[in-house]
mmCIF file with all atom_site columns, C-alpha atoms in Angstrom:
data_model
loop_
_atom_site.group_PDB
_atom_site.id
_atom_site.type_symbol
_atom_site.label_atom_id
_atom_site.label_alt_id
_atom_site.label_comp_id
_atom_site.label_asym_id
_atom_site.label_entity_id
_atom_site.label_seq_id
_atom_site.pdbx_PDB_ins_code
_atom_site.Cartn_x
_atom_site.Cartn_y
_atom_site.Cartn_z
_atom_site.occupancy
_atom_site.B_iso_or_equiv
_atom_site.pdbx_formal_charge
_atom_site.auth_seq_id
_atom_site.auth_comp_id
_atom_site.auth_asym_id
_atom_site.auth_atom_id
_atom_site.pdbx_PDB_model_num
ATOM 1   C CA . ALA A 1 1   ? 5.083   17.192  1.122   1.00 80.00 ? 30  ALA A CA 1
ATOM 2   C CA . GLN A 1 2   ? 2.604   14.629  0.293   1.00 87.00 ? 31  GLN A CA 1
ATOM 3   C CA . THR A 1 3   ? 0.019   14.051  3.482   1.00 92.00 ? 32  THR A CA 1
ATOM 4   C CA . VAL A 1 4   ? -2.781  11.490  3.288   1.00 95.00 ? 33  VAL A CA 1
ATOM 5   C CA . THR A 1 5   ? -5.002  11.838  6.501   1.00 96.00 ? 34  THR A CA 1
ATOM 6   C CA . GLN A 1 6   ? -7.891  9.079   7.469   1.00 96.00 ? 35  GLN A CA 1
ATOM 7   C CA . SER A 1 7   ? -9.704  10.446  10.768  1.00 95.00 ? 36  SER A CA 1
ATOM 8   C CA . GLN A 1 8   ? -11.916 7.381   11.419  1.00 96.00 ? 37  GLN A CA 1
ATOM 9   C CA . PRO A 1 9   ? -9.675  4.378   12.966  1.00 95.00 ? 38  PRO A CA 1
ATOM 10  C CA . GLU A 1 10  ? -12.451 2.254   13.287  1.00 97.00 ? 39  GLU A CA 1
ATOM 11  C CA . MET A 1 11  ? -15.667 1.909   11.557  1.00 97.00 ? 40  MET A CA 1
ATOM 12  C CA . SER A 1 12  ? -18.679 -0.520  12.100  1.00 97.00 ? 41  SER A CA 1
ATOM 13  C CA . VAL A 1 13  ? -22.087 -1.037  9.366   1.00 97.00 ? 42  VAL A CA 1
ATOM 14  C CA . GLN A 1 14  ? -24.956 -3.469  9.381   1.00 98.00 ? 43  GLN A CA 1
ATOM 15  C CA . GLU A 1 15  ? -24.509 -5.987  6.610   1.00 97.00 ? 44  GLU A CA 1
ATOM 16  C CA . ALA A 1 16  ? -27.097 -4.544  3.368   1.00 97.00 ? 45  ALA A CA 1
ATOM 17  C CA . GLU A 1 17  ? -26.428 -0.608  4.838   1.00 97.00 ? 46  GLU A CA 1
ATOM 18  C CA . THR A 1 18  ? -24.418 1.620   3.251   1.00 98.00 ? 47  THR A CA 1
ATOM 19  C CA . VAL A 1 19  ? -21.023 3.031   4.578   1.00 98.00 ? 48  VAL A CA 1
ATOM 20  C CA . THR A 1 20  ? -18.388 5.756   3.762   1.00 98.00 ? 49  THR A CA 1
ATOM 21  C CA . LEU A 1 21  ? -14.890 5.680   4.810   1.00 98.00 ? 50  LEU A CA 1
ATOM 22  C CA . SER A 1 22  ? -13.393 9.742   4.639   1.00 98.00 ? 51  SER A CA 1
ATOM 23  C CA . CYS A 1 23  ? -10.195 10.809  3.054   1.00 98.00 ? 52  CYS A CA 1
ATOM 24  C CA . THR A 1 24  ? -8.569  13.773  2.993   1.00 98.00 ? 53  THR A CA 1
ATOM 25  C CA . TYR A 1 25  ? -4.659  14.836  1.530   1.00 96.00 ? 54  TYR A CA 1
ATOM 26  C CA . ASP A 1 26  ? -2.850  17.233  0.889   1.00 94.00 ? 55  ASP A CA 1
ATOM 27  C CA . THR A 1 27  ? 0.072   17.836  -2.151  1.00 91.00 ? 56  THR A CA 1
ATOM 28  C CA . SER A 1 28  ? 1.798   20.218  -4.532  1.00 88.00 ? 57  SER A CA 1
ATOM 29  C CA . GLU A 1 29  ? 1.353   18.105  -6.919  1.00 86.00 ? 58  GLU A CA 1
ATOM 30  C CA . SER A 1 30  ? -1.161  18.868  -10.529 1.00 83.00 ? 59  SER A CA 1
ATOM 31  C CA . ASP A 1 31  ? -1.314  15.866  -11.634 1.00 85.00 ? 60  ASP A CA 1
ATOM 32  C CA . TYR A 1 32  ? -1.639  12.113  -9.047  1.00 90.00 ? 61  TYR A CA 1
ATOM 33  C CA . TYR A 1 33  ? -3.807  9.553   -8.526  1.00 91.00 ? 62  TYR A CA 1
ATOM 34  C CA . LEU A 1 34  ? -5.985  8.598   -5.635  1.00 94.00 ? 63  LEU A CA 1
ATOM 35  C CA . PHE A 1 35  ? -6.447  4.903   -4.442  1.00 94.00 ? 64  PHE A CA 1
ATOM 36  C CA . TRP A 1 36  ? -8.086  2.685   -1.292  1.00 96.00 ? 65  TRP A CA 1
ATOM 37  C CA . TYR A 1 37  ? -7.176  -0.653  -0.797  1.00 95.00 ? 66  TYR A CA 1
ATOM 38  C CA . LYS A 1 38  ? -8.364  -3.066  1.047   1.00 96.00 ? 67  LYS A CA 1
ATOM 39  C CA . GLN A 1 39  ? -5.981  -5.327  3.757   1.00 94.00 ? 68  GLN A CA 1
ATOM 40  C CA . PRO A 1 40  ? -8.506  -8.014  5.058   1.00 91.00 ? 69  PRO A CA 1
ATOM 41  C CA . PRO A 1 41  ? -7.027  -9.538  8.378   1.00 86.00 ? 70  PRO A CA 1
ATOM 42  C CA . SER A 1 42  ? -3.965  -11.859 7.474   1.00 77.00 ? 71  SER A CA 1
ATOM 43  C CA . ARG A 1 43  ? -4.002  -11.279 3.271   1.00 80.00 ? 72  ARG A CA 1
ATOM 44  C CA . GLN A 1 44  ? -3.163  -9.796  0.718   1.00 87.00 ? 73  GLN A CA 1
ATOM 45  C CA . MET A 1 45  ? -4.213  -6.047  0.198   1.00 90.00 ? 74  MET A CA 1
ATOM 46  C CA . ILE A 1 46  ? -5.817  -5.657  -2.759  1.00 91.00 ? 75  ILE A CA 1
ATOM 47  C CA . LEU A 1 47  ? -7.441  -1.830  -4.801  1.00 91.00 ? 76  LEU A CA 1
ATOM 48  C CA . VAL A 1 48  ? -10.372 -1.298  -4.664  1.00 95.00 ? 77  VAL A CA 1
ATOM 49  C CA . ILE A 1 49  ? -10.702 1.890   -6.566  1.00 94.00 ? 78  ILE A CA 1
ATOM 50  C CA . ARG A 1 50  ? -8.522  4.303   -8.333  1.00 92.00 ? 79  ARG A CA 1
ATOM 51  C CA . GLN A 1 51  ? -9.123  7.526   -9.466  1.00 93.00 ? 80  GLN A CA 1
ATOM 52  C CA . GLU A 1 52  ? -7.419  9.888   -11.537 1.00 90.00 ? 81  GLU A CA 1
ATOM 53  C CA . ALA A 1 53  ? -7.424  13.308  -10.776 1.00 90.00 ? 82  ALA A CA 1
ATOM 54  C CA . TYR A 1 54  ? -7.925  15.381  -13.588 1.00 89.00 ? 83  TYR A CA 1
ATOM 55  C CA . LYS A 1 55  ? -11.104 13.452  -13.677 1.00 87.00 ? 84  LYS A CA 1
ATOM 56  C CA . GLN A 1 56  ? -13.909 14.718  -12.551 1.00 84.00 ? 85  GLN A CA 1
ATOM 57  C CA . GLN A 1 57  ? -16.610 12.047  -12.940 1.00 89.00 ? 86  GLN A CA 1
ATOM 58  C CA . ASN A 1 58  ? -16.050 10.032  -9.772  1.00 91.00 ? 87  ASN A CA 1
ATOM 59  C CA . ALA A 1 59  ? -14.905 6.765   -9.988  1.00 91.00 ? 88  ALA A CA 1
ATOM 60  C CA . THR A 1 60  ? -17.327 3.290   -9.560  1.00 90.00 ? 89  THR A CA 1
ATOM 61  C CA . GLU A 1 61  ? -16.344 -0.405  -8.776  1.00 90.00 ? 90  GLU A CA 1
ATOM 62  C CA . ASN A 1 62  ? -19.577 -2.138  -8.345  1.00 94.00 ? 91  ASN A CA 1
ATOM 63  C CA . ARG A 1 63  ? -20.395 -1.597  -4.579  1.00 96.00 ? 92  ARG A CA 1
ATOM 64  C CA . PHE A 1 64  ? -17.674 1.118   -4.248  1.00 97.00 ? 93  PHE A CA 1
ATOM 65  C CA . SER A 1 65  ? -17.287 4.795   -5.527  1.00 96.00 ? 94  SER A CA 1
ATOM 66  C CA . VAL A 1 66  ? -16.139 7.317   -4.302  1.00 96.00 ? 95  VAL A CA 1
ATOM 67  C CA . ASN A 1 67  ? -16.954 10.943  -3.838  1.00 96.00 ? 96  ASN A CA 1
ATOM 68  C CA . PHE A 1 68  ? -13.491 13.187  -4.435  1.00 96.00 ? 97  PHE A CA 1
ATOM 69  C CA . GLN A 1 69  ? -14.051 16.382  -4.286  1.00 95.00 ? 98  GLN A CA 1
ATOM 70  C CA . LYS A 1 70  ? -10.682 18.005  -5.081  1.00 94.00 ? 99  LYS A CA 1
ATOM 71  C CA . ALA A 1 71  ? -11.087 21.668  -4.149  1.00 93.00 ? 100 ALA A CA 1
ATOM 72  C CA . ALA A 1 72  ? -11.851 20.413  -0.915  1.00 95.00 ? 101 ALA A CA 1
ATOM 73  C CA . LYS A 1 73  ? -8.655  17.625  -0.919  1.00 95.00 ? 102 LYS A CA 1
ATOM 74  C CA . SER A 1 74  ? -11.207 14.854  -0.598  1.00 96.00 ? 103 SER A CA 1
ATOM 75  C CA . PHE A 1 75  ? -11.813 11.705  -1.296  1.00 97.00 ? 104 PHE A CA 1
ATOM 76  C CA . SER A 1 76  ? -13.846 9.082   0.458   1.00 97.00 ? 105 SER A CA 1
ATOM 77  C CA . LEU A 1 77  ? -15.056 5.719   -0.516  1.00 98.00 ? 106 LEU A CA 1
ATOM 78  C CA . LYS A 1 78  ? -18.641 4.661   0.015   1.00 98.00 ? 107 LYS A CA 1
ATOM 79  C CA . ILE A 1 79  ? -19.489 1.141   0.505   1.00 98.00 ? 108 ILE A CA 1
ATOM 80  C CA . SER A 1 80  ? -23.529 -0.389  -0.594  1.00 97.00 ? 109 SER A CA 1
ATOM 81  C CA . ASP A 1 81  ? -24.725 -3.439  0.468   1.00 97.00 ? 110 ASP A CA 1
ATOM 82  C CA . SER A 1 82  ? -22.317 -3.944  2.752   1.00 97.00 ? 111 SER A CA 1
ATOM 83  C CA . GLN A 1 83  ? -21.066 -7.660  3.102   1.00 97.00 ? 112 GLN A CA 1
ATOM 84  C CA . LEU A 1 84  ? -19.518 -9.212  5.821   1.00 96.00 ? 113 LEU A CA 1
ATOM 85  C CA . GLY A 1 85  ? -16.248 -10.150 3.344   1.00 94.00 ? 114 GLY A CA 1
ATOM 86  C CA . ASP A 1 86  ? -16.249 -6.414  3.671   1.00 96.00 ? 115 ASP A CA 1
ATOM 87  C CA . ALA A 1 87  ? -14.274 -6.484  6.981   1.00 96.00 ? 116 ALA A CA 1
ATOM 88  C CA . ALA A 1 88  ? -11.156 -5.444  6.750   1.00 96.00 ? 117 ALA A CA 1
ATOM 89  C CA . MET A 1 89  ? -9.008  -2.841  7.226   1.00 96.00 ? 118 MET A CA 1
ATOM 90  C CA . TYR A 1 90  ? -9.084  0.161   4.315   1.00 97.00 ? 119 TYR A CA 1
ATOM 91  C CA . PHE A 1 91  ? -5.979  2.282   3.049   1.00 96.00 ? 120 PHE A CA 1
ATOM 92  C CA . CYS A 1 92  ? -6.380  5.326   1.237   1.00 97.00 ? 121 CYS A CA 1
ATOM 93  C CA . ALA A 1 93  ? -2.918  6.550   -0.333  1.00 94.00 ? 122 ALA A CA 1
ATOM 94  C CA . LEU A 1 94  ? -2.352  9.172   -2.726  1.00 93.00 ? 123 LEU A CA 1
ATOM 95  C CA . LYS A 1 95  ? 0.427   8.983   -5.878  1.00 87.00 ? 124 LYS A CA 1
ATOM 96  C CA . GLY A 1 96  ? 1.688   12.509  -6.950  1.00 79.00 ? 125 GLY A CA 1
ATOM 97  C CA . GLY A 1 97  ? 5.888   11.492  -6.494  1.00 70.00 ? 126 GLY A CA 1
ATOM 98  C CA . LYS A 1 98  ? 5.810   8.869   -4.254  1.00 78.00 ? 127 LYS A CA 1
ATOM 99  C CA . LEU A 1 99  ? 2.749   6.382   -2.727  1.00 83.00 ? 128 LEU A CA 1
ATOM 100 C CA . ILE A 1 100 ? 1.939   7.769   -0.065  1.00 89.00 ? 129 ILE A CA 1
ATOM 101 C CA . PHE A 1 101 ? -1.100  5.934   2.614   1.00 93.00 ? 130 PHE A CA 1
ATOM 102 C CA . GLY A 1 102 ? -2.954  6.959   5.120   1.00 95.00 ? 131 GLY A CA 1
ATOM 103 C CA . GLN A 1 103 ? -3.194  5.330   8.583   1.00 94.00 ? 132 GLN A CA 1
ATOM 104 C CA . GLY A 1 104 ? -6.018  3.072   7.911   1.00 95.00 ? 133 GLY A CA 1
ATOM 105 C CA . THR A 1 105 ? -9.922  2.695   9.278   1.00 96.00 ? 134 THR A CA 1
ATOM 106 C CA . GLU A 1 106 ? -10.891 -0.788  10.006  1.00 96.00 ? 135 GLU A CA 1
ATOM 107 C CA . LEU A 1 107 ? -14.555 -1.749  8.791   1.00 97.00 ? 136 LEU A CA 1
ATOM 108 C CA . SER A 1 108 ? -16.169 -3.818  10.727  1.00 97.00 ? 137 SER A CA 1
ATOM 109 C CA . VAL A 1 109 ? -19.493 -5.663  9.581   1.00 97.00 ? 138 VAL A CA 1
ATOM 110 C CA . LYS A 1 110 ? -22.272 -6.899  11.702  1.00 97.00 ? 139 LYS A CA 1
ATOM 111 C CA . PRO A 1 111 ? -24.655 -9.513  10.423  1.00 95.00 ? 140 PRO A CA 1
ATOM 112 C CA . LYS B 2 1   ? -0.573  -16.589 -13.298 1.00 67.00 ? 20  LYS B CA 1
ATOM 113 C CA . ALA B 2 2   ? 1.795   -16.535 -9.774  1.00 78.00 ? 21  ALA B CA 1
ATOM 114 C CA . GLY B 2 3   ? 0.984   -13.381 -7.657  1.00 92.00 ? 22  GLY B CA 1
ATOM 115 C CA . VAL B 2 4   ? 3.517   -11.702 -6.104  1.00 95.00 ? 23  VAL B CA 1
ATOM 116 C CA . THR B 2 5   ? 5.827   -13.767 -3.717  1.00 96.00 ? 24  THR B CA 1
ATOM 117 C CA . GLN B 2 6   ? 7.807   -12.652 -1.141  1.00 97.00 ? 25  GLN B CA 1
ATOM 118 C CA . THR B 2 7   ? 10.321  -14.691 1.609   1.00 97.00 ? 26  THR B CA 1
ATOM 119 C CA . PRO B 2 8   ? 10.740  -15.355 4.079   1.00 97.00 ? 27  PRO B CA 1
ATOM 120 C CA . ARG B 2 9   ? 7.102   -15.209 5.461   1.00 96.00 ? 28  ARG B CA 1
ATOM 121 C CA . TYR B 2 10  ? 8.495   -15.086 8.744   1.00 96.00 ? 29  TYR B CA 1
ATOM 122 C CA . LEU B 2 11  ? 11.890  -14.512 10.348  1.00 96.00 ? 30  LEU B CA 1
ATOM 123 C CA . ILE B 2 12  ? 13.286  -13.645 13.716  1.00 98.00 ? 31  ILE B CA 1
ATOM 124 C CA . LYS B 2 13  ? 16.887  -11.990 14.214  1.00 97.00 ? 32  LYS B CA 1
ATOM 125 C CA . THR B 2 14  ? 18.747  -9.985  16.766  1.00 97.00 ? 33  THR B CA 1
ATOM 126 C CA . ARG B 2 15  ? 19.483  -6.517  17.023  1.00 98.00 ? 34  ARG B CA 1
ATOM 127 C CA . GLY B 2 16  ? 22.855  -5.882  15.059  1.00 97.00 ? 35  GLY B CA 1
ATOM 128 C CA . GLN B 2 17  ? 22.083  -8.506  13.026  1.00 98.00 ? 36  GLN B CA 1
ATOM 129 C CA . GLN B 2 18  ? 20.944  -7.902  8.519   1.00 98.00 ? 37  GLN B CA 1
ATOM 130 C CA . VAL B 2 19  ? 18.346  -9.176  7.126   1.00 98.00 ? 38  VAL B CA 1
ATOM 131 C CA . THR B 2 20  ? 17.694  -10.368 3.300   1.00 98.00 ? 39  THR B CA 1
ATOM 132 C CA . LEU B 2 21  ? 13.456  -10.250 2.223   1.00 98.00 ? 40  LEU B CA 1
ATOM 133 C CA . SER B 2 22  ? 13.090  -11.075 -1.307  1.00 98.00 ? 41  SER B CA 1
ATOM 134 C CA . CYS B 2 23  ? 9.988   -10.424 -4.089  1.00 98.00 ? 42  CYS B CA 1
ATOM 135 C CA . SER B 2 24  ? 9.426   -11.935 -7.267  1.00 97.00 ? 43  SER B CA 1
ATOM 136 C CA . PRO B 2 25  ? 7.133   -9.971  -9.001  1.00 96.00 ? 44  PRO B CA 1
ATOM 137 C CA . ILE B 2 26  ? 4.051   -11.169 -11.022 1.00 95.00 ? 45  ILE B CA 1
ATOM 138 C CA . SER B 2 27  ? 5.734   -12.563 -14.751 1.00 94.00 ? 46  SER B CA 1
ATOM 139 C CA . GLY B 2 28  ? 5.770   -9.263  -16.464 1.00 91.00 ? 47  GLY B CA 1
ATOM 140 C CA . HIS B 2 29  ? 5.716   -6.572  -14.352 1.00 92.00 ? 48  HIS B CA 1
ATOM 141 C CA . ARG B 2 30  ? 8.654   -4.532  -14.039 1.00 92.00 ? 49  ARG B CA 1
ATOM 142 C CA . SER B 2 31  ? 7.841   -2.164  -11.320 1.00 92.00 ? 50  SER B CA 1
ATOM 143 C CA . VAL B 2 32  ? 8.674   -2.941  -7.604  1.00 94.00 ? 51  VAL B CA 1
ATOM 144 C CA . SER B 2 33  ? 8.486   -1.699  -4.679  1.00 94.00 ? 52  SER B CA 1
ATOM 145 C CA . TRP B 2 34  ? 8.509   -1.819  -0.698  1.00 96.00 ? 53  TRP B CA 1
ATOM 146 C CA . TYR B 2 35  ? 6.946   -0.547  2.538   1.00 95.00 ? 54  TYR B CA 1
ATOM 147 C CA . GLN B 2 36  ? 7.424   -1.121  5.908   1.00 96.00 ? 55  GLN B CA 1
ATOM 148 C CA . GLN B 2 37  ? 3.600   -1.927  8.067   1.00 94.00 ? 56  GLN B CA 1
ATOM 149 C CA . THR B 2 38  ? 3.261   -1.004  11.346  1.00 93.00 ? 57  THR B CA 1
ATOM 150 C CA . PRO B 2 39  ? 0.743   -0.499  13.767  1.00 86.00 ? 58  PRO B CA 1
ATOM 151 C CA . GLY B 2 40  ? 1.877   3.096   15.116  1.00 83.00 ? 59  GLY B CA 1
ATOM 152 C CA . GLN B 2 41  ? 2.994   4.294   11.726  1.00 85.00 ? 60  GLN B CA 1
ATOM 153 C CA . GLY B 2 42  ? 1.092   2.504   9.355   1.00 87.00 ? 61  GLY B CA 1
ATOM 154 C CA . LEU B 2 43  ? 2.253   1.800   5.562   1.00 91.00 ? 62  LEU B CA 1
ATOM 155 C CA . GLN B 2 44  ? 5.536   3.270   4.983   1.00 93.00 ? 63  GLN B CA 1
ATOM 156 C CA . PHE B 2 45  ? 7.048   3.520   1.614   1.00 91.00 ? 64  PHE B CA 1
ATOM 157 C CA . LEU B 2 46  ? 10.342  2.502   1.326   1.00 95.00 ? 65  LEU B CA 1
ATOM 158 C CA . PHE B 2 47  ? 11.710  2.969   -2.115  1.00 92.00 ? 66  PHE B CA 1
ATOM 159 C CA . GLU B 2 48  ? 10.978  1.537   -6.085  1.00 93.00 ? 67  GLU B CA 1
ATOM 160 C CA . TYR B 2 49  ? 12.077  -0.071  -8.691  1.00 94.00 ? 68  TYR B CA 1
ATOM 161 C CA . PHE B 2 50  ? 11.706  -0.281  -11.792 1.00 93.00 ? 69  PHE B CA 1
ATOM 162 C CA . SER B 2 51  ? 13.724  -2.090  -14.531 1.00 92.00 ? 70  SER B CA 1
ATOM 163 C CA . GLU B 2 52  ? 17.048  -1.976  -12.234 1.00 94.00 ? 71  GLU B CA 1
ATOM 164 C CA . THR B 2 53  ? 17.036  1.229   -11.229 1.00 94.00 ? 72  THR B CA 1
ATOM 165 C CA . GLN B 2 54  ? 15.854  2.638   -8.041  1.00 93.00 ? 73  GLN B CA 1
ATOM 166 C CA . ARG B 2 55  ? 12.920  5.599   -9.460  1.00 90.00 ? 74  ARG B CA 1
ATOM 167 C CA . ASN B 2 56  ? 11.724  6.595   -5.810  1.00 87.00 ? 75  ASN B CA 1
ATOM 168 C CA . LYS B 2 57  ? 13.274  6.085   -1.801  1.00 90.00 ? 76  LYS B CA 1
ATOM 169 C CA . GLY B 2 58  ? 11.324  6.984   1.388   1.00 90.00 ? 77  GLY B CA 1
ATOM 170 C CA . ASN B 2 59  ? 12.845  8.449   4.507   1.00 91.00 ? 78  ASN B CA 1
ATOM 171 C CA . PHE B 2 60  ? 14.396  5.566   5.349   1.00 95.00 ? 79  PHE B CA 1
ATOM 172 C CA . PRO B 2 61  ? 18.178  5.528   6.970   1.00 96.00 ? 80  PRO B CA 1
ATOM 173 C CA . GLY B 2 62  ? 20.880  4.495   4.930   1.00 96.00 ? 81  GLY B CA 1
ATOM 174 C CA . ARG B 2 63  ? 21.026  1.202   6.619   1.00 97.00 ? 82  ARG B CA 1
ATOM 175 C CA . PHE B 2 64  ? 17.969  -0.072  4.676   1.00 98.00 ? 83  PHE B CA 1
ATOM 176 C CA . SER B 2 65  ? 18.827  -0.561  0.551   1.00 97.00 ? 84  SER B CA 1
ATOM 177 C CA . GLY B 2 66  ? 17.490  -2.638  -2.162  1.00 97.00 ? 85  GLY B CA 1
ATOM 178 C CA . ARG B 2 67  ? 18.340  -3.897  -5.170  1.00 97.00 ? 86  ARG B CA 1
ATOM 179 C CA . GLN B 2 68  ? 16.220  -5.500  -8.332  1.00 97.00 ? 87  GLN B CA 1
ATOM 180 C CA . PHE B 2 69  ? 17.427  -7.638  -11.085 1.00 97.00 ? 88  PHE B CA 1
ATOM 181 C CA . SER B 2 70  ? 17.524  -7.798  -14.267 1.00 95.00 ? 89  SER B CA 1
ATOM 182 C CA . ASN B 2 71  ? 14.144  -10.915 -14.211 1.00 94.00 ? 90  ASN B CA 1
ATOM 183 C CA . SER B 2 72  ? 12.852  -8.096  -11.911 1.00 95.00 ? 91  SER B CA 1
ATOM 184 C CA . ARG B 2 73  ? 13.062  -10.013 -8.695  1.00 97.00 ? 92  ARG B CA 1
ATOM 185 C CA . SER B 2 74  ? 13.717  -7.469  -5.787  1.00 98.00 ? 93  SER B CA 1
ATOM 186 C CA . GLU B 2 75  ? 15.767  -8.092  -2.635  1.00 98.00 ? 94  GLU B CA 1
ATOM 187 C CA . MET B 2 76  ? 15.833  -5.271  0.517   1.00 98.00 ? 95  MET B CA 1
ATOM 188 C CA . ASN B 2 77  ? 18.266  -5.471  2.878   1.00 98.00 ? 96  ASN B CA 1
ATOM 189 C CA . VAL B 2 78  ? 18.534  -4.092  6.993   1.00 98.00 ? 97  VAL B CA 1
ATOM 190 C CA . SER B 2 79  ? 22.169  -3.411  8.624   1.00 96.00 ? 98  SER B CA 1
ATOM 191 C CA . THR B 2 80  ? 22.428  -3.213  11.659  1.00 97.00 ? 99  THR B CA 1
ATOM 192 C CA . LEU B 2 81  ? 18.752  -4.079  13.030  1.00 98.00 ? 100 LEU B CA 1
ATOM 193 C CA . GLU B 2 82  ? 17.281  -2.068  15.608  1.00 97.00 ? 101 GLU B CA 1
ATOM 194 C CA . LEU B 2 83  ? 14.314  -3.803  17.980  1.00 97.00 ? 102 LEU B CA 1
ATOM 195 C CA . GLY B 2 84  ? 12.075  -0.666  15.696  1.00 95.00 ? 103 GLY B CA 1
ATOM 196 C CA . ASP B 2 85  ? 12.710  -2.343  12.991  1.00 97.00 ? 104 ASP B CA 1
ATOM 197 C CA . SER B 2 86  ? 9.801   -5.619  13.978  1.00 97.00 ? 105 SER B CA 1
ATOM 198 C CA . ALA B 2 87  ? 7.413   -4.724  11.212  1.00 97.00 ? 106 ALA B CA 1
ATOM 199 C CA . LEU B 2 88  ? 5.721   -6.360  7.838   1.00 96.00 ? 107 LEU B CA 1
ATOM 200 C CA . TYR B 2 89  ? 7.369   -5.548  5.502   1.00 97.00 ? 108 TYR B CA 1
ATOM 201 C CA . LEU B 2 90  ? 5.242   -5.834  2.042   1.00 96.00 ? 109 LEU B CA 1
ATOM 202 C CA . CYS B 2 91  ? 6.638   -5.548  -1.400  1.00 95.00 ? 110 CYS B CA 1
ATOM 203 C CA . ALA B 2 92  ? 4.180   -5.000  -4.486  1.00 93.00 ? 111 ALA B CA 1
ATOM 204 C CA . SER B 2 93  ? 4.350   -5.162  -8.369  1.00 92.00 ? 112 SER B CA 1
ATOM 205 C CA . SER B 2 94  ? 2.857   -3.546  -11.159 1.00 89.00 ? 113 SER B CA 1
ATOM 206 C CA . THR B 2 95  ? 3.566   -3.136  -14.694 1.00 86.00 ? 114 THR B CA 1
ATOM 207 C CA . ARG B 2 96  ? 4.375   0.687   -14.360 1.00 77.00 ? 115 ARG B CA 1
ATOM 208 C CA . LEU B 2 97  ? 5.370   2.815   -12.125 1.00 72.00 ? 116 LEU B CA 1
ATOM 209 C CA . ALA B 2 98  ? 3.702   2.542   -8.722  1.00 63.00 ? 117 ALA B CA 1
ATOM 210 C CA . GLY B 2 99  ? 0.137   4.824   -8.953  1.00 63.00 ? 118 GLY B CA 1
ATOM 211 C CA . GLN B 2 100 ? 0.447   4.610   -12.194 1.00 69.00 ? 119 GLN B CA 1
ATOM 212 C CA . GLY B 2 101 ? -1.109  1.005   -12.831 1.00 71.00 ? 120 GLY B CA 1
ATOM 213 C CA . GLU B 2 102 ? -2.603  -1.456  -9.810  1.00 80.00 ? 121 GLU B CA 1
ATOM 214 C CA . LEU B 2 103 ? 0.044   -2.692  -7.523  1.00 86.00 ? 122 LEU B CA 1
ATOM 215 C CA . PHE B 2 104 ? -0.317  -6.339  -6.344  1.00 90.00 ? 123 PHE B CA 1
ATOM 216 C CA . PHE B 2 105 ? 1.324   -6.825  -2.749  1.00 92.00 ? 124 PHE B CA 1
ATOM 217 C CA . GLY B 2 106 ? 2.269   -9.964  -1.938  1.00 95.00 ? 125 GLY B CA 1
ATOM 218 C CA . GLU B 2 107 ? 1.435   -11.519 1.158   1.00 93.00 ? 126 GLU B CA 1
ATOM 219 C CA . GLY B 2 108 ? 4.952   -9.887  3.267   1.00 95.00 ? 127 GLY B CA 1
ATOM 220 C CA . SER B 2 109 ? 7.591   -11.378 4.933   1.00 97.00 ? 128 SER B CA 1
ATOM 221 C CA . ARG B 2 110 ? 6.918   -10.768 8.571   1.00 96.00 ? 129 ARG B CA 1
ATOM 222 C CA . LEU B 2 111 ? 10.371  -9.295  10.779  1.00 98.00 ? 130 LEU B CA 1
ATOM 223 C CA . THR B 2 112 ? 10.876  -9.383  14.565  1.00 97.00 ? 131 THR B CA 1
ATOM 224 C CA . VAL B 2 113 ? 13.688  -8.496  15.966  1.00 97.00 ? 132 VAL B CA 1
ATOM 225 C CA . LEU B 2 114 ? 14.955  -9.044  19.684  1.00 96.00 ? 133 LEU B CA 1
#
């Protein structure tokens, strides 16, 4: 069975600072994908960043980067230079067979 | 380019009734997947359709069903509604099977069961 665990229900960061959201997963698949999705309040969920498990290089999208530790089955998201618009629920997701989401981390950004 | 459209956005039903939710994917997208989002259980995968065929199914009872039409539009149906079915139902479309390509989500259909 596949599982995704986000151990931080809530996180807070000061504007312009850096924050890291944690995610651990488990899968028996050898080929899989990992994602971070963002769900702003009352708005649509959007993809933040995507990582193919076979790639050793960590994915980066502007201010967003991941720390992918395959052996440890860890996939954390780092947000640099946090902005007010980054406030949202963040979901870690794993696609091996089915697409499975973690419970989410609610990020607040303080001005 | 129009995004993923879900209808209705809000609906209220009573226990025992049935409901049908609709999802129109982005033009050209052949994959449609459905998720149930609740505060307690988070986001749970319901099923995925690709080119009118169900490709994956989550761990939901048979009361939850879906289908996809030739134009890629999808519907999901929940029969004999229970209070616990109250949730936000999200639909997402993709050019490839969910996870292989980026998912584009709709705004969801919020179902309240009384």
